[in-house]
């Protein structure tokens, strides 16, 4: 497995080691910070995809343009999921907040870090696609890269959504 040394992930790791991030009284703040970072990463992915979309449009690559639109829709969903949390309001309110034991909190921290790592990999992939698009005018390679990115972003979104199960005490499927 590749070691991810992204500054955001390192910052989150430092925060969690400095204090027990999801301790009582700090849960809402930590939850909000994690959700904001996930949302921010979704915005970054959308911005990169806009560039790929525009280049595909200028090159008259309709299929690549459509694929980039599909991935961008997933990124928009990631942003919405992160912004509204499980309560569908900007200020997430989980009923299980006060009931989490140390083991569940530890699992939640690992899960959040894993989510951020998945989003970092998505960002790296979108950058690879953009680089290949600028170096090689062939549409097929871009489409294949965008389809792979679609899978990666969908996986990251689904992984992020699983955190609600941990918060609600449903640690096993």
Coordinates of C-alpha atoms in Angstrom, one line a residue:
X1 CA 0.0 0.0 0.0
X2 CA 1.3 3.4 -0.9
X3 CA 2.1 5.8 1.9
X4 CA 0.1 9.0 1.7
X5 CA 1.8 12.0 3.1
X6 CA -0.7 14.7 2.2
X7 CA -0.5 17.8 4.4
X8 CA -4.2 17.7 5.3
X9 CA -4.0 14.1 6.4
X10 CA -0.9 14.8 8.5
X11 CA -2.7 17.8 10.0
X12 CA -5.7 15.6 11.0
X13 CA -3.4 13.0 12.4
X14 CA -1.7 15.7 14.5
X15 CA -5.0 17.0 15.8
X16 CA -6.2 13.5 16.8
X17 CA -2.9 12.7 18.6
X18 CA -3.0 16.1 20.4
X19 CA -6.4 15.4 22.0
X20 CA -9.0 12.7 21.7
X21 CA -10.8 14.2 18.8
X22 CA -14.2 12.7 19.3
X23 CA -14.3 13.1 23.1
X24 CA -17.4 14.3 24.8
X25 CA -17.9 18.0 24.2
X26 CA -15.6 18.0 21.2
X27 CA -17.5 15.6 19.0
X28 CA -19.5 18.2 17.1
X29 CA -16.4 20.4 16.4
X30 CA -14.3 17.4 15.2
X31 CA -17.2 16.0 13.2
X32 CA -17.7 19.5 11.5
X33 CA -13.9 19.7 10.8
X34 CA -13.8 16.3 9.2
X35 CA -16.9 17.0 7.1
X36 CA -15.5 20.3 6.0
X37 CA -12.3 18.8 4.9
X38 CA -14.1 16.1 2.9
X39 CA -16.3 18.8 1.4
X40 CA -13.2 20.9 0.5
X41 CA -11.6 17.9 -1.2
X42 CA -14.8 17.4 -3.2
X43 CA -14.7 21.0 -4.4
X44 CA -11.0 20.5 -5.4
X45 CA -11.9 17.5 -7.4
X46 CA -14.7 19.4 -9.1
X47 CA -12.4 22.2 -10.0
X48 CA -9.9 19.8 -11.6
X49 CA -12.7 18.1 -13.5
X50 CA -13.9 21.4 -14.8
X51 CA -10.6 21.8 -16.5
X52 CA -10.7 18.3 -18.0
X53 CA -14.3 19.0 -19.2
X54 CA -13.3 22.3 -20.8
X55 CA -10.3 20.8 -22.6
X56 CA -12.5 17.9 -23.9
X57 CA -15.1 20.4 -25.0
X58 CA -12.6 22.5 -26.9
X59 CA -11.1 19.3 -28.5
X60 CA -14.7 18.2 -29.5
X61 CA -14.3 15.0 -27.4
X62 CA -17.9 14.5 -26.5
X63 CA -17.5 11.2 -24.8
X64 CA -14.7 12.5 -22.5
X65 CA -16.8 15.5 -21.8
X66 CA -19.7 13.3 -20.7
X67 CA -17.5 11.1 -18.6
X68 CA -16.1 14.1 -16.8
X69 CA -19.6 15.4 -16.1
X70 CA -20.5 12.0 -14.6
X71 CA -17.6 12.1 -12.2
X72 CA -18.3 15.7 -11.4
X73 CA -21.8 14.7 -10.3
X74 CA -20.3 12.2 -7.9
X75 CA -18.0 14.9 -6.5
X76 CA -21.1 17.2 -6.0
X77 CA -22.7 14.4 -4.1
X78 CA -19.6 14.0 -1.9
X79 CA -19.8 17.7 -1.2
X80 CA -23.5 17.5 -0.2
X81 CA -23.0 14.4 1.9
X82 CA -20.2 16.1 3.8
X83 CA -22.0 19.4 4.2
X84 CA -25.3 18.0 5.4
X85 CA -24.1 15.0 7.4
X86 CA -26.7 12.4 8.4
X87 CA -29.2 15.0 9.6
X88 CA -29.4 16.7 6.3
X89 CA -28.5 20.0 7.8
X90 CA -25.2 21.9 7.7
X91 CA -24.8 21.1 11.5
X92 CA -24.8 17.4 11.8
X93 CA -26.6 16.0 14.8
X94 CA -26.0 12.4 15.5
X95 CA -28.0 10.7 18.2
X96 CA -25.1 8.3 19.0
X97 CA -22.7 11.1 20.0
X98 CA -22.8 10.5 23.7
X99 CA -22.9 6.7 23.5
X100 CA -19.6 6.0 21.7
X101 CA -17.1 4.0 23.6
X102 CA -13.3 4.3 23.2
X103 CA -13.1 1.4 20.7
X104 CA -15.8 3.0 18.5
X105 CA -14.1 6.4 18.7
X106 CA -10.8 4.8 17.6
X107 CA -12.5 3.0 14.7
X108 CA -14.1 6.3 13.7
X109 CA -10.7 8.1 13.7
X110 CA -9.2 5.4 11.5
X111 CA -12.2 5.5 9.2
X112 CA -12.0 9.3 8.8
X113 CA -8.3 9.1 8.0
X114 CA -9.0 6.3 5.5
X115 CA -11.7 8.5 3.8
X116 CA -9.2 11.4 3.5
X117 CA -6.6 9.0 2.0
X118 CA -9.1 7.8 -0.6
X119 CA -9.9 11.4 -1.6
X120 CA -6.2 12.2 -1.9
X121 CA -5.8 9.3 -4.3
X122 CA -8.7 10.6 -6.3
X123 CA -7.0 14.0 -6.5
X124 CA -3.8 12.4 -7.7
X125 CA -5.8 10.4 -10.3
X126 CA -7.6 13.5 -11.6
X127 CA -4.2 15.2 -11.9
X128 CA -2.8 12.2 -13.9
X129 CA -5.8 12.4 -16.2
X130 CA -5.3 16.1 -16.8
X131 CA -1.6 15.6 -17.5
X132 CA -2.3 12.8 -20.0
X133 CA -5.0 14.9 -21.7
X134 CA -2.6 17.7 -22.2
X135 CA 0.3 15.4 -23.5
X136 CA -1.8 13.1 -25.6
X137 CA -4.8 14.4 -27.6
X138 CA -6.2 10.8 -27.8
X139 CA -9.7 10.7 -26.2
X140 CA -9.7 7.0 -25.4
X141 CA -7.0 7.3 -22.7
X142 CA -8.8 10.1 -21.0
X143 CA -12.1 8.2 -21.0
X144 CA -10.5 5.2 -19.4
X145 CA -8.9 7.3 -16.8
X146 CA -12.2 9.1 -16.0
X147 CA -14.0 5.8 -15.7
X148 CA -11.4 4.6 -13.2
X149 CA -11.8 7.9 -11.3
X150 CA -15.6 7.3 -11.3
X151 CA -15.0 4.1 -9.4
X152 CA -12.5 5.7 -7.0
X153 CA -14.8 8.6 -6.2
X154 CA -17.8 6.4 -5.8
X155 CA -15.8 4.2 -3.4
X156 CA -14.6 7.2 -1.5
X157 CA -18.2 8.5 -1.2
X158 CA -19.6 5.2 0.0
X159 CA -16.7 4.8 2.5
X160 CA -17.5 8.3 3.9
X161 CA -21.2 7.4 4.2
X162 CA -20.3 4.4 6.3
X163 CA -19.0 6.6 9.1
X164 CA -22.7 7.2 10.1
X165 CA -22.9 3.5 10.9
X166 CA -19.9 3.8 13.3
X167 CA -21.4 6.9 14.9
X168 CA -24.7 5.2 15.4
X169 CA -23.1 2.1 16.9
X170 CA -23.5 -0.2 13.9
X171 CA -19.8 -1.1 13.6
X172 CA -20.6 -4.4 11.8
X173 CA -22.7 -4.8 8.7

